[in-house]
mmCIF file of C-alpha atoms and ligand atoms in Angstrom:
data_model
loop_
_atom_site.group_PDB
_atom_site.id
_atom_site.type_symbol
_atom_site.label_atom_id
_atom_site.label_comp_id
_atom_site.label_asym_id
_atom_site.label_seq_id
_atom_site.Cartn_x
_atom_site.Cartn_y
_atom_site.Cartn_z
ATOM 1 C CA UNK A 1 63.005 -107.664 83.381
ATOM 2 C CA UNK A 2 66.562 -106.604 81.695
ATOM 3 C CA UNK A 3 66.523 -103.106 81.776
ATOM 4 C CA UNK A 4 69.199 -102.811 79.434
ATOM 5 C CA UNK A 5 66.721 -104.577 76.743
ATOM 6 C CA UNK A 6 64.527 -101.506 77.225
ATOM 7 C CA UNK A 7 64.795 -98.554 74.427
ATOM 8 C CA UNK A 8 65.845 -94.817 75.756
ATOM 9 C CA UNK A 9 63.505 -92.352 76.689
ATOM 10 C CA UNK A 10 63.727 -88.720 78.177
ATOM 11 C CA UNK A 11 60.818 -87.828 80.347
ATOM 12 C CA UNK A 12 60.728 -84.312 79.967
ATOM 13 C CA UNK A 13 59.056 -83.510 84.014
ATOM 14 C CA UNK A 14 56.684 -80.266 83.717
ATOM 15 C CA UNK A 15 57.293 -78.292 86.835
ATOM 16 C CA UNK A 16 54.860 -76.965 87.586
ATOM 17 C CA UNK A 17 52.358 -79.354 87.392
ATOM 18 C CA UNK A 18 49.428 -81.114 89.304
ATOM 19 C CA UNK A 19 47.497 -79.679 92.053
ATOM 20 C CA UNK A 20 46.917 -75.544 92.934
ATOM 21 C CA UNK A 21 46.427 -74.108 95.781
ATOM 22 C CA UNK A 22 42.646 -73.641 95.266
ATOM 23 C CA UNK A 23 42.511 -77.595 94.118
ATOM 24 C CA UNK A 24 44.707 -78.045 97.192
ATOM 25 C CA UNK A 25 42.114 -76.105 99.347
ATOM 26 C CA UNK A 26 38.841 -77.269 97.994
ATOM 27 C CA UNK A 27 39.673 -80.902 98.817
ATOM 28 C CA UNK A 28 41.308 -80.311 102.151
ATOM 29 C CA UNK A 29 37.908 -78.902 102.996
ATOM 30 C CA UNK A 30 35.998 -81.873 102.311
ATOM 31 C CA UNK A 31 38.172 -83.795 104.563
ATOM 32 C CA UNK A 32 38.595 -81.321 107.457
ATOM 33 C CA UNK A 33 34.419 -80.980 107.144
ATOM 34 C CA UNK A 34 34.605 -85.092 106.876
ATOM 35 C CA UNK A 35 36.629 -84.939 110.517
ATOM 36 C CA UNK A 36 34.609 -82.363 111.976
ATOM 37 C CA UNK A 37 31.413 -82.886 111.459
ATOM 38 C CA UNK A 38 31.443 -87.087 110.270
ATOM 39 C CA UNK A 39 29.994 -88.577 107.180
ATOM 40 C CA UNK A 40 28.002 -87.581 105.221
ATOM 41 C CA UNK A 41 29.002 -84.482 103.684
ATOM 42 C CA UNK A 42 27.119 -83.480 100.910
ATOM 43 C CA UNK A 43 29.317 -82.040 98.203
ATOM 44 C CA UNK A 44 27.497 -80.050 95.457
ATOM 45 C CA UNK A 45 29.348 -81.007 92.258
ATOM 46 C CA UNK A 46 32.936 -82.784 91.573
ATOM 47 C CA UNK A 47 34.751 -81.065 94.036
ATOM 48 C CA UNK A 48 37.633 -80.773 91.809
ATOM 49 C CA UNK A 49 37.400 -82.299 88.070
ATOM 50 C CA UNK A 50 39.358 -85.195 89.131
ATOM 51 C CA UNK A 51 37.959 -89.051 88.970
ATOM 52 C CA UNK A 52 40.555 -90.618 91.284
ATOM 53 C CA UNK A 53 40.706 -87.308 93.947
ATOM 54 C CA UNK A 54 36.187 -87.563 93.900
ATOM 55 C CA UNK A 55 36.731 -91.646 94.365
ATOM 56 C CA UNK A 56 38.992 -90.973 97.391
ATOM 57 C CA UNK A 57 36.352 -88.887 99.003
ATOM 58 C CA UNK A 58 33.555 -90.498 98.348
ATOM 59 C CA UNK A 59 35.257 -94.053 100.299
ATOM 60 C CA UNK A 60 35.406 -91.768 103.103
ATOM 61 C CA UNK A 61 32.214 -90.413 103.388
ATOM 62 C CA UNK A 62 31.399 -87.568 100.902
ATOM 63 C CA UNK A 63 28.223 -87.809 98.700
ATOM 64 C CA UNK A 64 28.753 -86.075 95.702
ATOM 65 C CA UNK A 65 25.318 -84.429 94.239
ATOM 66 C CA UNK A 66 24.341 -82.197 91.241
ATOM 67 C CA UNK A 67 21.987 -80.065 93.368
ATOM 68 C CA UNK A 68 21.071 -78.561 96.462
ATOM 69 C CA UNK A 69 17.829 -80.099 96.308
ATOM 70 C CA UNK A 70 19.747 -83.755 96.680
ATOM 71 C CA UNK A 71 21.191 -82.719 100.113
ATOM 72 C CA UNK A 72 19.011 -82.990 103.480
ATOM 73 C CA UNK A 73 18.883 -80.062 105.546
ATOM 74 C CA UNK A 74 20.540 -81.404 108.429
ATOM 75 C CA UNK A 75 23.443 -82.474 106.949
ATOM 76 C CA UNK A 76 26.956 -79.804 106.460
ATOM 77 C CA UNK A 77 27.097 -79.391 102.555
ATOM 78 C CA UNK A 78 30.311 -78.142 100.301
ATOM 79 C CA UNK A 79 30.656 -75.745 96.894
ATOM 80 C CA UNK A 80 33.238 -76.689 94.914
ATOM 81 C CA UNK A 81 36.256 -75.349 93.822
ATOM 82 C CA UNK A 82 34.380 -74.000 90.352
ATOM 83 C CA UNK A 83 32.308 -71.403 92.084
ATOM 84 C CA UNK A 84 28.568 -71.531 92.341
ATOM 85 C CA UNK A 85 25.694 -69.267 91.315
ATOM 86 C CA UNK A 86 24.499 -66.314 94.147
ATOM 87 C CA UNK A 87 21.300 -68.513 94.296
ATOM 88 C CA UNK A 88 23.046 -70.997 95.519
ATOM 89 C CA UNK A 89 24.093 -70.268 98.743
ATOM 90 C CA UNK A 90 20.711 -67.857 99.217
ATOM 91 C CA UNK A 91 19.249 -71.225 98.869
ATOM 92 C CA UNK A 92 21.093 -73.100 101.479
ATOM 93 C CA UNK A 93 21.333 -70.305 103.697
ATOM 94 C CA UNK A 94 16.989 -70.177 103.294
ATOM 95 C CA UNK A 95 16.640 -73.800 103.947
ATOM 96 C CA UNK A 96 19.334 -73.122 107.177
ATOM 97 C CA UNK A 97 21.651 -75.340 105.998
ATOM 98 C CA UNK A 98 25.235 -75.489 106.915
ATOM 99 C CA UNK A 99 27.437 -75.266 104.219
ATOM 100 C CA UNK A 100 31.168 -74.324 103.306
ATOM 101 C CA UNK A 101 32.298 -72.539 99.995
ATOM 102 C CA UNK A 102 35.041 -74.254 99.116
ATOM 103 C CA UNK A 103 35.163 -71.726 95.932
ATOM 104 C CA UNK A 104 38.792 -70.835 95.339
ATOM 105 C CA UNK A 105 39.676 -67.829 96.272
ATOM 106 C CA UNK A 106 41.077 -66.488 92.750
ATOM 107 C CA UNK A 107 37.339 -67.445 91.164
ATOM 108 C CA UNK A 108 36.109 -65.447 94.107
ATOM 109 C CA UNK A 109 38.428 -62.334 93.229
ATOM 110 C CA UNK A 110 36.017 -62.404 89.309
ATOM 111 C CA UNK A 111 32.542 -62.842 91.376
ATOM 112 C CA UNK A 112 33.705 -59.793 93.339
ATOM 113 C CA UNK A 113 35.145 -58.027 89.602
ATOM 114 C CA UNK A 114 31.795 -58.672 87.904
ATOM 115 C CA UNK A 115 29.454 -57.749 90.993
ATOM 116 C CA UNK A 116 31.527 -54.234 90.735
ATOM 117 C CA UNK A 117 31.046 -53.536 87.399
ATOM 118 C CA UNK A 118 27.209 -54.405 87.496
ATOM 119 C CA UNK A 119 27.242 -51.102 90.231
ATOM 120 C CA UNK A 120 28.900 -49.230 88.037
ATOM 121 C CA UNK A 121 26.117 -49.537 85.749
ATOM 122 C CA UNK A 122 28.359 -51.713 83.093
ATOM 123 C CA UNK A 123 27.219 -54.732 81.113
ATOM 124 C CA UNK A 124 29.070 -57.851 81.619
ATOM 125 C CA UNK A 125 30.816 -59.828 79.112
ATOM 126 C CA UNK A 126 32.457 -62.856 80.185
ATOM 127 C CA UNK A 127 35.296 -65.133 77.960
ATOM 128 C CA UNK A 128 34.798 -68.545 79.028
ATOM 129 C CA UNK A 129 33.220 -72.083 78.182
ATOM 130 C CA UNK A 130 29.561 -72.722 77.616
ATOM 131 C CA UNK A 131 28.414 -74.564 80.545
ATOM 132 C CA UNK A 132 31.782 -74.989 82.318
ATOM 133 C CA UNK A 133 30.585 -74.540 86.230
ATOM 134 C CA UNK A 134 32.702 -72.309 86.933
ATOM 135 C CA UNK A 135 31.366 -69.966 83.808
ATOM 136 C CA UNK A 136 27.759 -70.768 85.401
ATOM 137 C CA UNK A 137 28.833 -69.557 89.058
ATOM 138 C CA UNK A 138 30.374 -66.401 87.461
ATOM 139 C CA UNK A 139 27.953 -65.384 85.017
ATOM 140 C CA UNK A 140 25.381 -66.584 88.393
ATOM 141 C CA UNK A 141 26.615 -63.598 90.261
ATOM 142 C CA UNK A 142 24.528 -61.602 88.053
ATOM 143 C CA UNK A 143 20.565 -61.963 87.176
ATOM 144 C CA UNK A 144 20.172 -64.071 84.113
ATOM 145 C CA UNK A 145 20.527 -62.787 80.921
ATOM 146 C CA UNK A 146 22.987 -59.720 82.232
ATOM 147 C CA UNK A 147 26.530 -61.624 81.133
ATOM 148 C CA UNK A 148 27.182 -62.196 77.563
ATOM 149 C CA UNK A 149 29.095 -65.172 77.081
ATOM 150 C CA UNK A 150 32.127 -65.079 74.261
ATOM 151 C CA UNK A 151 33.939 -68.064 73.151
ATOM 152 C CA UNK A 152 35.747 -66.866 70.920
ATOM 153 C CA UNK A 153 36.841 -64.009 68.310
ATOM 154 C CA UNK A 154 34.319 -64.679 65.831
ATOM 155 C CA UNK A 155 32.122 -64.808 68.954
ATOM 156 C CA UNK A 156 32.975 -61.168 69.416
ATOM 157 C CA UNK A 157 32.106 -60.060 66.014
ATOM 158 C CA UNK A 158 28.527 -61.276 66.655
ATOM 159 C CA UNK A 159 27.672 -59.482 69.716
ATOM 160 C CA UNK A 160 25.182 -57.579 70.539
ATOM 161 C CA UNK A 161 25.591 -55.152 73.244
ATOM 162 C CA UNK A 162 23.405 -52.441 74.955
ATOM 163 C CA UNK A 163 25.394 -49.601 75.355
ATOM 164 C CA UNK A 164 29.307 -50.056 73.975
ATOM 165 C CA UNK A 165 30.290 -47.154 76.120
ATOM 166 C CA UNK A 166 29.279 -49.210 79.287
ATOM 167 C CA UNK A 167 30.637 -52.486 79.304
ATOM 168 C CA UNK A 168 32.878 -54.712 80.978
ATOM 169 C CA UNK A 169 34.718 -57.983 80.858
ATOM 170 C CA UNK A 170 36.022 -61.105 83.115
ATOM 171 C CA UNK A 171 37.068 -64.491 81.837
ATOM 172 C CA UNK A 172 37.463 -67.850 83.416
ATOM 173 C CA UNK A 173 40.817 -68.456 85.342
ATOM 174 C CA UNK A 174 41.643 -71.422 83.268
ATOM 175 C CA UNK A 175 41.429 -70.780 79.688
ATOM 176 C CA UNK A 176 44.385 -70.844 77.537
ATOM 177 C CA UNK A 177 46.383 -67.538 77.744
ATOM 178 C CA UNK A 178 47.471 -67.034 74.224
ATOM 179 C CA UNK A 179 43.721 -67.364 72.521
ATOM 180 C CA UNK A 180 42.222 -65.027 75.266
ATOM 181 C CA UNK A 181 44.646 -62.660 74.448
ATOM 182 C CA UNK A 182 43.292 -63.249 71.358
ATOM 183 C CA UNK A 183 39.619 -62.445 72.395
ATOM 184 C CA UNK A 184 40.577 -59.781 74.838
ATOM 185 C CA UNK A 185 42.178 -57.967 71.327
ATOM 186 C CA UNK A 186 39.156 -58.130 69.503
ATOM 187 C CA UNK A 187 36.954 -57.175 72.182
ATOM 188 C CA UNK A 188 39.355 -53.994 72.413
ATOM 189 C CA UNK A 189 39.128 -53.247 68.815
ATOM 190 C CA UNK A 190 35.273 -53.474 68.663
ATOM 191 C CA UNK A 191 34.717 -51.729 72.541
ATOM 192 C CA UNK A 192 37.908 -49.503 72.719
ATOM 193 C CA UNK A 193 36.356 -48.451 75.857
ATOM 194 C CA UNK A 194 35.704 -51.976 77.474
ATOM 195 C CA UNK A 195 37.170 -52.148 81.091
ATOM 196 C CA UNK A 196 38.527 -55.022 82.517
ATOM 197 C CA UNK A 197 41.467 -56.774 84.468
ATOM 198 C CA UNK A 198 45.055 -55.605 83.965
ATOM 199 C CA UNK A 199 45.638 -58.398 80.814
ATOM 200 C CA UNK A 200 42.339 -61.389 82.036
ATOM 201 C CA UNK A 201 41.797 -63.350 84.675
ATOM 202 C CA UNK A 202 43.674 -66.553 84.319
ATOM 203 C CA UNK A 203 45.085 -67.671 87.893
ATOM 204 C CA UNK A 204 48.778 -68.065 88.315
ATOM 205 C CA UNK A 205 48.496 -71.891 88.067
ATOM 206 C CA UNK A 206 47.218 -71.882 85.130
ATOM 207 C CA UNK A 207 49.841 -69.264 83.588
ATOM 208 C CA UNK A 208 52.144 -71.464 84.889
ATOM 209 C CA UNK A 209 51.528 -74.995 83.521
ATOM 210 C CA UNK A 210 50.779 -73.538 80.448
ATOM 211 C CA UNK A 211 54.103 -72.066 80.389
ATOM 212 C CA UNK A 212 56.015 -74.670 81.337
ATOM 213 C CA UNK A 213 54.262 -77.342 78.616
ATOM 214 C CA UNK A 214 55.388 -74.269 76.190
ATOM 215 C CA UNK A 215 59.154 -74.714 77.400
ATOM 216 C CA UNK A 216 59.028 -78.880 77.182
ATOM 217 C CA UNK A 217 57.447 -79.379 74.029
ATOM 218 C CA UNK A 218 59.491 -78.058 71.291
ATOM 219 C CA UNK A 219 61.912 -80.804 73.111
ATOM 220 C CA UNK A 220 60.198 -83.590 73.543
ATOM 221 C CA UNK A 221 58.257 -86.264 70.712
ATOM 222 C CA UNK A 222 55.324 -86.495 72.570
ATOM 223 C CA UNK A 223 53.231 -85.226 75.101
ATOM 224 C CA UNK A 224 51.115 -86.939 78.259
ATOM 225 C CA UNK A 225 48.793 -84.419 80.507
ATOM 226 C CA UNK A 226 47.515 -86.464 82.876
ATOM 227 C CA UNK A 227 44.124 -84.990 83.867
ATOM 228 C CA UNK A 228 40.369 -85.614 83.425
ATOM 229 C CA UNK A 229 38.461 -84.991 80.251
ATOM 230 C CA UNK A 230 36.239 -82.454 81.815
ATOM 231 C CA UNK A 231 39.131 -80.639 83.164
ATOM 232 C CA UNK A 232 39.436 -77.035 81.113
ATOM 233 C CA UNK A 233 42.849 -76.332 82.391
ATOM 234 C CA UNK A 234 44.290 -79.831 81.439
ATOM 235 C CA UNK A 235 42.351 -79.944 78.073
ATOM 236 C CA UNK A 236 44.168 -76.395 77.746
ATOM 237 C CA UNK A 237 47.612 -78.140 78.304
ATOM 238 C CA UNK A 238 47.069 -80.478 75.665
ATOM 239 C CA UNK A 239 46.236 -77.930 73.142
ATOM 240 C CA UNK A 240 48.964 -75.444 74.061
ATOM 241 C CA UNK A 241 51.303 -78.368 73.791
ATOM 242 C CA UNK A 242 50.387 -79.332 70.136
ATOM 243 C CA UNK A 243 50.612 -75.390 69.198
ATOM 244 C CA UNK A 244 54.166 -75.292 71.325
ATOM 245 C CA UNK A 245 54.911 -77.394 68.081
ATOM 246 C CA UNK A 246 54.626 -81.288 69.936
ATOM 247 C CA UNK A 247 52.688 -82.882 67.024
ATOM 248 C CA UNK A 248 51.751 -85.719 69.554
ATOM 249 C CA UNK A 249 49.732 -84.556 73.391
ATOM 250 C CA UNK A 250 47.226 -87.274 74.808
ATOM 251 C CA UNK A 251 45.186 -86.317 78.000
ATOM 252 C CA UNK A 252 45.142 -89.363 80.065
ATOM 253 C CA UNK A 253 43.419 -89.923 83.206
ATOM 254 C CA UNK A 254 45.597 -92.518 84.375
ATOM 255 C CA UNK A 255 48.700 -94.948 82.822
ATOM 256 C CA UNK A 256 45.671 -97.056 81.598
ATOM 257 C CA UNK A 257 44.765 -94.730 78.833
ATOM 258 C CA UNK A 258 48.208 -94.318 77.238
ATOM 259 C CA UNK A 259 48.110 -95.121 73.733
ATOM 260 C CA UNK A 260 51.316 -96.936 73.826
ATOM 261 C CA UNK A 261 50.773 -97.609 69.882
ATOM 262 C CA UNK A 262 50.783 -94.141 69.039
ATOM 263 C CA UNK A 263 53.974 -93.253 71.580
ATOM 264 C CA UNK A 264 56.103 -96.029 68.972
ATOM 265 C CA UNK A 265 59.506 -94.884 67.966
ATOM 266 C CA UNK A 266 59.312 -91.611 70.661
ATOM 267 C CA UNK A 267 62.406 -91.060 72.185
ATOM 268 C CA UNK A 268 61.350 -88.276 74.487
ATOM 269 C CA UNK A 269 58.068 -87.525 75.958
ATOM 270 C CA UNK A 270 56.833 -84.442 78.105
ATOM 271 C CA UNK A 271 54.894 -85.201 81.353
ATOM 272 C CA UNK A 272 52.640 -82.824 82.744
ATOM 273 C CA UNK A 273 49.563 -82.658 84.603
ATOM 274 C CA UNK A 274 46.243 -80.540 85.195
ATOM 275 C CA UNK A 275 45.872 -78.334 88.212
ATOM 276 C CA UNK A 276 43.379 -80.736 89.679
ATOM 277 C CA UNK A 277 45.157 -84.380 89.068
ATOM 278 C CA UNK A 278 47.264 -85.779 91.950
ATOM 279 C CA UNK A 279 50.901 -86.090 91.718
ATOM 280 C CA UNK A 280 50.081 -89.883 92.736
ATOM 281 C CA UNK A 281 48.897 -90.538 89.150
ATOM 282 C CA UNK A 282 51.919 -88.500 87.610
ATOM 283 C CA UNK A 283 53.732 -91.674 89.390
ATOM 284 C CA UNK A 284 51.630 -93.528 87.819
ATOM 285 C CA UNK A 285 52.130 -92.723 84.404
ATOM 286 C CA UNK A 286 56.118 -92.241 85.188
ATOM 287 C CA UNK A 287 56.520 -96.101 86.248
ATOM 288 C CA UNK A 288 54.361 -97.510 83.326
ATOM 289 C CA UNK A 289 56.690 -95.849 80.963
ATOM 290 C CA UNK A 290 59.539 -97.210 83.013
ATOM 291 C CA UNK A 291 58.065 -100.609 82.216
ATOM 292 C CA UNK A 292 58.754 -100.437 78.672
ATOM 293 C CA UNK A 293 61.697 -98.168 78.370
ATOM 294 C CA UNK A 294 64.518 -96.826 80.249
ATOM 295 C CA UNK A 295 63.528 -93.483 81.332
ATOM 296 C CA UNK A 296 65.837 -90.455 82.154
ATOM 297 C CA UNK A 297 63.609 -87.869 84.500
ATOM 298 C CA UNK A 298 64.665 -84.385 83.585
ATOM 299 C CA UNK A 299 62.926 -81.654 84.940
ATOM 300 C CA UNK A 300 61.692 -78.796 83.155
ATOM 301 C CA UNK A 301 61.213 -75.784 85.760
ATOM 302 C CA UNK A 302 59.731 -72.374 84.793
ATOM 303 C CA UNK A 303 58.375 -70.813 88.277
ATOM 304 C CA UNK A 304 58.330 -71.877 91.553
ATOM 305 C CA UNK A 305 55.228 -71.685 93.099
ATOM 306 C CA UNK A 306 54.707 -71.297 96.979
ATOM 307 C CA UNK A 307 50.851 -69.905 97.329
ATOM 308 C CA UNK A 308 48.613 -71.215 100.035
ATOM 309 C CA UNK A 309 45.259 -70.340 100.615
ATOM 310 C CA UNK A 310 43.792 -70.474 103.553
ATOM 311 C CA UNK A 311 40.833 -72.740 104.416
ATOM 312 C CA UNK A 312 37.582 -71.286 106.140
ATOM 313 C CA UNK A 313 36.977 -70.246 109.565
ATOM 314 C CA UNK A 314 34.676 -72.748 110.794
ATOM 315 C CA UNK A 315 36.590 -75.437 109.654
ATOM 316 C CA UNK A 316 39.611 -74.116 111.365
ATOM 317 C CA UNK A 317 37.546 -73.758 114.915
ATOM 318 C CA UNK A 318 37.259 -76.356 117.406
ATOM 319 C CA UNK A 319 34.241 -78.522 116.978
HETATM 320 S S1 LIG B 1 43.174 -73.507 88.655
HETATM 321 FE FE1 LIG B 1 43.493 -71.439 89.474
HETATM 322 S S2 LIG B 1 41.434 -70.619 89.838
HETATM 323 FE FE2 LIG B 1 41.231 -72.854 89.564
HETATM 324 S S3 LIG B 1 41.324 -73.675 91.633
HETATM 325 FE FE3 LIG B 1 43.414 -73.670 90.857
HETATM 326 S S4 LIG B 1 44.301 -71.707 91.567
HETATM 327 FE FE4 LIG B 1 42.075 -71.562 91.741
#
């Protein structure tokens, strides 16, 4: 093809973007688990909300299931990076299962926050999305019924609390910082003595991506976050990037789903991608809009990131 036929376009490159260090983890468990003990591994839930990453397991050996009742007992079964509910691993550990919590650690760090709280005799109220599994696991730590659930201000307005002397709250780690902010506020104004984290508990990664979309978009015509529709944190990338004033963000799972018709006349377009989508389909996306324009790749860096997490003991021990 003559290249020089091709129209202009800045890519304006997200950095950083793509995998975490708890996506990073969670998946390098399932394959170290895969090595160690063969196929199959049960894994309870998308191990990360990622199509292409589950596809890649599941060719080598992991069965993905909804629940613990799906798995044999005899066979090593994996948590996913979301977090489960307590009675989840009371289960498996009653039934003498083997099984690895590949939970990140930073969802950990709120099952720890809200278990604390609970002993200090506060009631839980958590800032997340309604059946999101990692806002099951968390609000899971706790007997049902304990964690109030907001979703948003007007959510706050409406609740109905026992004691607004004694209360508490968490959130999930990947929720869009600017609107909890929002929510912690009016939590605040109603519960001036709520306790809870230093500002919430989005994770780094999060922070991150969402602050780097907020740097590319005023720049750039459009916006593509490649990520997977059940993916909070990339659905959050998408909306900060239409607020960051880019009147034009598509999630896409892969270059397949670009709505090239919509993308006519761009002359820039931001690239960024969800903390569980691999930088392979970032490629992806990168060389289909090569094929129909000539692209300049400039990168648009706010943080470095270099946080690792460890994965766990057992899988780290010789077999
Ligand atoms: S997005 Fe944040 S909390 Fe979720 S797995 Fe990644 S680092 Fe952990």
């Amino acid at each position: 093809m003559d290249t020089h036929a091709l129209p202009a376009l800045t890519v304006y490159l997200a950095a950083p973007r793509g995998f975490c260090a708890g996506v990073d983890r969670a998946i390098k468990i399932v394959e170290m688990a895969l090595e160690k003990w063969g196929a199959p591994v049960f894994v309870r839930h998308e191990i990360v909300h990622n199509k292409y990453v589950v596809d890649d397991l599941r060719a080598k050996g992991a069965v993905f299931v909804d629940e613990l009742d799906e798995c044999p007992d005899d066979r090593p079964v994996i948590f996913s990076a979301h977090g489960v509910p307590k009675a989840v691993p009371a289960e498996a550990a009653r039934r003498q299962m083997l099984y690895v919590d590949a939970t990140c650690p930073l969802v950990s760090k709120v099952h720890i926050e809200a278990a604390r709280h609970q002993e200090n005799g506060l009631q839980m109220v958590m800032i997340g999305h309604d059946g999101h599994p990692e806002t099951v696991g968390t609000m899971g730590q706790l007997p049902e019924g304990e964690v109030l659930l907001v979703e948003t201000v007007e959510d706050v307005a409406h609740l109905k609390v026992r004691d607004p002397q004694h209360l508490a709250f968490v959130t999930q780690t990947t929720l869009s910082v600017d609107d909890t902010a929002e929510i912690v506020a009016a939590l605040q104004a109603r519960f001036p003595a709520i306790v809870g984290p230093h500002k919430e508990d989005i994770c780094y990664a999060t922070t991150n991506r969402q602050e780097a979309v907020k740097a590319l978009a005023p720049k750039a015509d459009a916006l593509l976050v490649v990520g997977a529709p059940n993916s909070s944190n990339s659905k959050r990338l998408v909306e900060v990037g239409r607020k960051a004033g880019c009147s034009y963000a598509q999630l896409v799972q892969r270059a397949a789903d670009i709505d090239w018709r919509a993308l006519q006349g761009v002359t820039s377009i931001g690239v960024t991608a969800g903390a569980s989508a691999p930088e392979v389909l970032i490629d992806e996306v990168i060389e289909a809009l090569r094929s129909r324009y000539t692209v300049t790749v400039q990168p648009v860096t706010t943080a470095e990131e270099n946080v690792e997490f460890k994965v766990p003991r057992v899988l780290r021990e010789p077999a």
